[in-house]
């Protein structure tokens, strides 16, 4: 068999419960994602490395936990400098070296270095920046990170600049300033002529289909990080009212339609059987979706999990994950083992027989054995999560230790608003408390201590997989280590 093609579709802020194949009480039907589930494998215990987008994207492409980078909390903006370190190989680097055409279409949000003029200062609130040369060459774009071709936007669709980038150049000069409102909110910023926020998802999908057609006679890797259903929540008119919930639910159906269009194109080109299509999300659903309104309509984007985007709780980082590969993966299968989105690099290298370097994919574990046998042995000994404020948690088996007294994010109790006297850490037994309602750290101090020691080891070694010790970037002294040493 020839090398498989790979299409990685990454939703932006889509909850585990937004796919009807994963949620028996979804409230609407995601027809095309359900078809993927019927053709492939659903993972019920899959996790992003972070509960917000920039860091989880770093983990996907580098196979390295995002908190090892210089970004210890929060996200980047549309004008931010490049985050992926120079010389660090990505999944795209490995695939390009193996003869693949590597393509990215969509939202980057990992920083790139624009041509700037004297006086440029990145705005901390992600608003527009002055003194940018929109005619200059962009350094450290996806083209410098393993991709042969890039077409998309620098960050989230609610962050300027609102101009498409092709490879390492803006495709146009901004000619006006725009600002959204309501659920279509986006920050005020420079906008190219003809750039319409509500059209971006379909325009990017058209580009994806075009790239599949152009590369159908050679192995390709197509990374498609969509800008949806993240804000601005702007479903196309043909989806308005179709979910029976609100505009967020309608936007999810728009995303579902995108998946259908891509799989239809694979059918038309004869590529479906030997193309790996991975569908997942960068983190949980955002509160901007209006949870109270959705719940009143019978839909919970977080399913049975506590919290949402930004939180250390499961709703922040447990994500939908469907893998479709008719030539290899049993149709309609379900895997309940723990996996992480950072595992892409090791998995693909395992499939293709590529040897990773000692410093590559230091937190990436091959999921390929589970693709072949979802009931086989666990491939991961543990997994580490991070909330938006930088709080870490570690999961091993049924136990999950959270190194913060509250959500670490946007849900109650927010950082600094925890009840007086709350334990500093939280420990949950997910086998009997998937909703994380009973903090049992005082009843099981030995379990918490063991997890702290594992976490400390993974931090100090610069990796969580076997291999030589690596260095973390940024601050060398971690609060987590201090806490562990204090309590031990």
XYZ file of C-alpha atoms in Angstrom:
488
model
C 0.000 0.000 0.000
C 1.213 3.527 -0.784
C 1.879 6.001 1.987
C -1.364 7.241 3.525
C -2.407 10.841 3.141
C -3.092 12.690 6.393
C -5.726 15.369 7.006
C -5.827 16.855 10.492
C -8.984 18.914 11.073
C -8.782 20.985 14.238
C -11.932 22.686 15.464
C -11.566 25.864 17.510
C -13.373 25.829 20.898
C -15.637 22.850 20.196
C -16.794 20.796 23.166
C -16.813 17.025 23.563
C -20.600 17.123 23.807
C -21.061 18.979 20.515
C -20.862 15.766 18.475
C -23.990 13.640 18.572
C -21.983 10.417 18.179
C -20.378 11.209 21.548
C -23.406 12.695 23.306
C -26.660 10.763 23.557
C -28.398 13.991 24.620
C -26.769 16.292 22.070
C -29.917 18.170 21.044
C -29.035 18.112 17.340
C -27.386 15.711 14.890
C -23.882 16.184 13.510
C -24.517 14.059 10.439
C -21.062 14.097 8.886
C -19.038 13.754 12.074
C -21.270 10.833 12.995
C -20.425 9.303 9.611
C -16.740 9.646 10.462
C -17.406 7.850 13.741
C -19.187 5.059 11.854
C -16.233 4.697 9.471
C -13.524 4.996 12.108
C -12.687 5.176 15.793
C -13.949 7.494 18.537
C -11.715 8.232 21.520
C -13.596 8.973 24.727
C -10.600 9.973 26.886
C -8.627 12.294 24.591
C -7.044 15.507 25.838
C -5.503 18.692 24.525
C -2.326 19.681 26.375
C -3.992 22.940 27.405
C -7.460 24.344 27.926
C -6.778 27.223 25.511
C -5.723 27.426 21.895
C -2.171 28.727 21.383
C -0.569 26.270 23.811
C -2.546 23.241 22.648
C -1.535 23.968 19.025
C 2.087 24.073 20.110
C 1.659 20.611 21.631
C 0.013 19.206 18.508
C 2.738 20.311 16.113
C 5.836 19.793 18.282
C 4.850 16.767 20.374
C 6.031 18.768 23.398
C 3.993 20.016 26.339
C 3.288 23.691 25.778
C 4.372 24.729 29.285
C 7.925 23.762 28.345
C 7.947 26.702 25.909
C 8.379 30.334 26.944
C 4.565 30.686 27.089
C 3.643 29.670 30.642
C 0.012 30.868 30.606
C -2.710 32.458 28.448
C -2.534 32.800 24.638
C -0.900 34.902 21.939
C -2.379 37.558 19.691
C -2.480 38.200 15.977
C 0.699 40.273 16.045
C 2.674 38.123 18.508
C 6.201 36.937 17.821
C 6.854 33.305 16.871
C 6.511 30.787 19.712
C 7.951 27.596 18.190
C 11.663 27.703 18.879
C 14.064 27.926 15.948
C 15.403 24.480 15.145
C 12.518 22.626 16.818
C 11.092 20.109 14.369
C 7.365 19.810 13.839
C 5.165 17.013 12.520
C 5.269 18.808 9.172
C 9.085 18.732 9.172
C 9.136 14.967 9.592
C 6.525 14.400 6.902
C 8.197 16.724 4.429
C 11.489 14.911 4.985
C 9.630 11.666 4.243
C 8.434 12.890 0.848
C 5.062 14.390 1.760
C 3.654 17.615 0.381
C 2.891 19.556 3.575
C 0.015 22.034 3.495
C -1.599 24.228 6.090
C -4.869 26.094 5.596
C -6.489 28.037 8.428
C -5.681 29.589 11.793
C -2.026 29.535 12.908
C -2.058 31.320 16.312
C 1.512 30.380 17.180
C 3.037 33.743 16.437
C 5.000 34.905 13.419
C 7.351 37.805 12.923
C 5.829 40.526 10.755
C 7.881 43.173 9.020
C 7.679 46.148 11.344
C 8.701 49.776 11.413
C 10.231 51.801 14.284
C 7.705 52.280 17.053
C 6.061 48.854 16.794
C 4.835 47.542 20.153
C 2.692 44.426 20.518
C -0.607 45.296 22.212
C -1.254 43.242 25.374
C -5.024 43.179 24.757
C -4.596 41.684 21.256
C -5.944 44.817 19.534
C -4.409 46.235 16.378
C -0.759 47.284 16.308
C 0.688 50.293 14.524
C 3.909 50.395 12.536
C 3.416 47.113 10.651
C 4.653 46.833 7.065
C 1.923 44.760 5.416
C 3.955 44.577 2.197
C 6.991 43.036 3.873
C 8.061 39.428 4.194
C 6.791 37.519 7.238
C 9.436 35.532 9.097
C 8.799 32.346 11.109
C 5.423 31.691 9.451
C 4.242 28.084 8.952
C 6.577 27.996 5.925
C 9.496 28.110 8.361
C 7.946 25.311 10.431
C 7.805 22.475 7.931
C 4.949 23.484 5.640
C 5.405 23.768 1.885
C 2.287 25.900 1.544
C 0.244 28.069 3.892
C -2.963 30.002 3.403
C -4.822 31.437 6.338
C -4.879 33.921 9.186
C -2.353 34.729 11.874
C -4.557 34.021 14.908
C -8.200 33.720 15.980
C -10.844 35.264 13.758
C -11.631 37.769 16.513
C -8.029 39.067 16.554
C -6.616 41.462 13.940
C -5.153 41.710 11.386
C -8.068 40.589 9.218
C -6.017 39.803 6.129
C -5.248 36.450 4.549
C -1.626 35.353 4.440
C -0.242 33.132 1.699
C 3.070 31.494 2.525
C 5.067 34.391 3.992
C 3.224 37.423 2.592
C -0.054 39.191 3.239
C -2.318 38.823 0.217
C -3.531 42.443 0.392
C -3.078 45.758 2.128
C -5.667 46.764 4.743
C -7.984 49.496 3.519
C -10.424 49.857 6.423
C -11.066 49.133 10.099
C -13.874 46.800 11.210
C -15.387 45.734 14.500
C -18.018 43.113 15.248
C -20.767 43.137 17.852
C -22.920 40.674 19.769
C -22.136 37.000 19.134
C -20.332 38.153 16.020
C -17.907 40.123 18.203
C -14.360 40.637 17.058
C -11.778 43.220 17.999
C -11.396 46.381 15.989
C -8.597 46.089 13.485
C -7.120 46.542 10.006
C -9.070 44.661 7.355
C -8.324 43.772 3.759
C -10.761 44.649 0.978
C -13.279 41.841 0.552
C -12.451 40.199 3.883
C -15.788 39.232 5.444
C -15.648 37.364 8.747
C -18.806 35.375 8.043
C -17.300 34.031 4.803
C -13.942 32.901 6.170
C -14.857 29.323 7.161
C -16.258 28.522 3.716
C -13.413 30.314 1.914
C -10.835 28.307 3.841
C -12.744 25.096 3.151
C -12.721 25.902 -0.563
C -8.936 26.253 -0.340
C -8.689 22.865 1.404
C -10.682 21.182 -1.360
C -8.513 22.887 -3.948
C -5.359 21.559 -2.271
C -6.727 18.016 -2.114
C -7.437 18.163 -5.857
C -4.013 19.591 -6.672
C -2.137 16.994 -4.612
C -4.249 13.880 -5.196
C -1.426 12.112 -7.064
C 1.164 12.384 -4.292
C 1.170 11.759 -0.524
C 0.193 14.878 1.377
C -0.298 16.148 4.902
C -3.013 18.771 5.179
C -3.362 20.570 8.507
C -6.677 22.433 8.691
C -7.108 24.367 11.954
C -10.517 25.939 11.447
C -11.485 29.320 12.928
C -14.808 27.868 14.138
C -16.938 27.512 16.199
C -14.805 30.082 18.081
C -16.015 33.687 18.239
C -17.131 35.492 16.187
C -20.065 33.069 16.138
C -21.194 33.583 12.548
C -22.877 30.547 10.985
C -23.771 30.903 7.329
C -27.397 31.863 6.708
C -28.212 28.351 5.461
C -27.564 27.008 8.990
C -29.431 29.615 11.017
C -32.064 27.961 13.218
C -31.118 24.452 12.070
C -29.776 23.238 15.419
C -32.831 24.206 17.459
C -30.504 25.687 20.092
C -28.777 29.006 19.352
C -26.291 30.451 16.867
C -23.442 28.499 18.449
C -25.295 25.234 17.802
C -25.947 26.424 14.240
C -22.222 27.150 13.869
C -21.413 23.607 15.006
C -23.642 22.331 12.187
C -21.730 24.579 9.788
C -18.486 22.973 11.002
C -20.071 19.543 10.559
C -20.918 20.468 6.955
C -17.259 21.369 6.362
C -16.265 17.858 7.452
C -18.824 16.426 5.043
C -17.439 18.470 2.160
C -13.903 17.257 2.835
C -14.884 13.583 3.014
C -16.986 13.970 -0.118
C -13.932 15.339 -1.922
C -11.892 12.350 -0.779
C -14.588 10.045 -2.165
C -14.648 11.882 -5.495
C -10.854 11.683 -5.845
C -10.643 8.036 -4.788
C -8.525 8.921 -1.748
C -10.907 8.032 1.075
C -9.669 4.523 1.887
C -6.007 5.455 2.222
C -6.371 8.856 3.859
C -6.115 9.265 7.611
C -8.619 11.931 8.656
C -8.302 13.102 12.238
C -10.974 15.352 13.707
C -10.540 16.987 17.095
C -10.678 20.307 18.947
C -7.985 22.491 20.486
C -9.829 22.731 23.836
C -13.318 22.727 25.296
C -16.236 24.935 24.348
C -16.041 28.617 25.302
C -18.543 30.254 27.677
C -19.161 32.645 24.770
C -21.405 29.924 23.347
C -23.916 30.882 26.066
C -24.135 27.739 28.176
C -27.321 28.798 30.019
C -29.161 29.271 26.725
C -27.841 25.977 25.343
C -28.684 24.070 28.530
C -32.215 25.469 28.433
C -32.512 23.951 24.942
C -31.219 20.581 26.135
C -27.654 20.825 24.880
C -24.445 20.738 26.970
C -21.222 21.264 24.971
C -19.216 19.865 27.904
C -21.349 16.685 28.059
C -21.047 15.296 31.618
C -17.773 17.045 32.389
C -17.201 19.979 34.709
C -15.985 23.292 33.336
C -15.336 24.680 29.881
C -12.570 26.296 27.852
C -9.736 27.718 30.007
C -10.425 25.419 32.995
C -8.285 22.714 34.581
C -11.457 20.632 34.864
C -12.228 17.994 32.222
C -14.513 20.307 30.249
C -11.508 22.495 29.545
C -9.255 19.954 27.868
C -11.118 16.669 27.253
C -11.903 16.933 23.552
C -13.680 15.000 20.830
C -11.300 12.849 18.790
C -12.347 10.774 15.779
C -9.841 8.976 13.559
C -10.976 7.677 10.177
C -8.735 5.414 8.060
C -10.825 2.774 6.286
C -7.766 0.851 5.128
C -6.546 0.229 8.681
C -8.959 1.260 11.438
C -11.964 -0.915 12.383
C -15.204 0.857 11.499
C -17.435 1.955 14.354
C -14.820 1.243 17.021
C -14.452 3.024 20.363
C -11.297 3.485 22.403
C -11.542 4.386 26.090
C -7.777 4.640 26.703
C -6.072 7.917 27.645
C -4.494 9.757 24.717
C -3.223 13.283 24.144
C -3.136 15.545 21.085
C 0.639 15.829 21.501
C 0.746 12.177 20.416
C 0.348 13.000 16.713
C 4.087 13.169 16.032
C 4.994 9.797 17.559
C 1.927 8.136 16.040
C 2.652 9.246 12.485
C 6.358 8.477 12.804
C 5.439 4.998 14.076
C 3.116 4.382 11.115
C 5.741 5.503 8.597
C 8.766 3.955 10.317
C 10.438 7.309 10.920
C 12.972 7.591 13.744
C 12.454 10.699 15.858
C 15.500 12.490 17.222
C 16.349 12.523 20.929
C 15.017 16.078 21.306
C 11.882 15.601 19.204
C 8.386 14.766 20.417
C 9.507 14.585 24.034
C 5.901 14.307 25.248
C 4.511 12.352 22.294
C 3.462 8.684 22.544
C 2.394 6.549 19.600
C -1.331 5.811 19.539
C -0.970 3.468 16.560
C -1.315 0.302 18.702
C -4.725 1.603 19.843
C -5.760 2.382 16.273
C -5.267 -1.307 15.518
C -6.680 -2.611 18.801
C -8.684 -0.102 20.853
C -8.993 -2.632 23.671
C -5.258 -3.175 23.970
C -2.872 -1.951 26.643
C -2.678 1.698 27.668
C -0.025 3.522 25.669
C 0.273 6.437 28.119
C 1.342 6.133 31.739
C 0.050 9.619 32.522
C -0.952 12.923 30.941
C -0.474 16.539 32.023
C -2.998 19.343 31.484
C -2.803 23.123 31.888
C -5.403 25.837 32.495
C -5.277 29.371 31.117
C -3.648 30.789 34.262
C -0.811 28.272 33.995
C -2.003 25.806 36.645
C -1.026 22.214 35.942
C -2.744 18.923 36.623
C -1.590 15.357 36.170
C -3.726 12.317 35.444
C -2.671 8.716 35.973
C -5.313 6.036 35.662
C -8.367 7.040 37.638
C -6.588 9.690 39.694
C -6.322 13.350 38.679
C -4.378 15.882 40.739
C -5.026 19.583 40.080
C -2.438 22.000 41.432
C -4.860 24.828 42.098
C -7.784 25.367 44.497
C -10.355 26.188 41.790
C -10.881 26.129 38.034
C -7.673 27.917 37.095
C -9.801 29.442 34.364
C -13.124 31.146 33.682
C -15.544 28.879 35.554
C -16.365 29.162 39.231
C -14.449 29.137 41.441
C -12.228 31.475 39.443
C -8.617 32.091 40.488
C -8.600 34.253 43.597
C -12.303 33.673 44.255
C -12.099 30.248 45.881
C -13.866 29.744 49.198
C -11.811 30.656 52.239
C -10.051 27.603 53.609
C -10.236 25.628 50.355
C -7.493 22.997 49.978
C -4.638 24.305 47.862
C -4.833 21.274 45.558
C -7.639 19.042 44.277
C -7.641 15.267 43.823
C -10.434 13.442 42.020
C -11.174 9.777 41.453
C -12.579 9.974 37.932
C -13.728 6.352 37.984
C -16.569 7.294 40.317
C -16.643 11.074 39.990
C -16.286 12.055 36.349
C -17.950 15.380 37.159
C -15.154 16.301 39.626
C -17.492 17.162 42.487
C -15.711 15.469 45.422
C -12.191 16.629 46.243
C -10.680 13.641 48.072
C -7.165 14.970 48.600
C -7.465 14.837 52.388
C -8.590 11.204 52.258
C -5.838 10.102 49.843
C -2.690 12.118 50.573
C -0.469 9.269 49.403
C -2.002 9.320 45.922
C -1.545 13.086 45.693
C 2.070 12.810 46.841
C 2.845 10.132 44.259
C 1.359 12.212 41.448
C 3.303 15.307 42.546
C 6.552 13.352 42.404
C 5.778 12.058 38.890
C 4.986 15.568 37.727
C 8.167 16.956 39.257
C 10.194 14.297 37.437
C 8.604 15.094 34.092
C 9.347 18.795 34.599
C 12.974 18.372 35.652
C 13.797 15.865 32.888
C 12.403 18.139 30.178
C 10.391 15.224 28.834
C 7.814 12.617 29.862
C 9.029 9.896 27.486
C 12.190 7.754 27.618
C 15.329 9.457 26.364
C 18.080 11.882 27.326
C 17.264 14.830 29.568
C 16.110 17.973 27.739
C 15.860 21.597 28.780
C 12.641 23.569 29.257
C 12.409 27.102 27.890
C 11.640 30.145 29.965
C 11.574 30.300 33.750
C 13.737 27.574 35.273
C 12.260 27.574 38.785
C 8.692 26.272 38.876
C 6.147 26.897 41.578
C 5.066 23.298 41.151
C 8.479 22.020 42.222
C 8.501 24.312 45.231
C 5.084 23.032 46.273
C 6.174 19.431 45.914
C 9.296 19.994 47.983
C 7.336 21.868 50.653
C 4.818 19.081 51.119
C 7.304 16.216 50.866
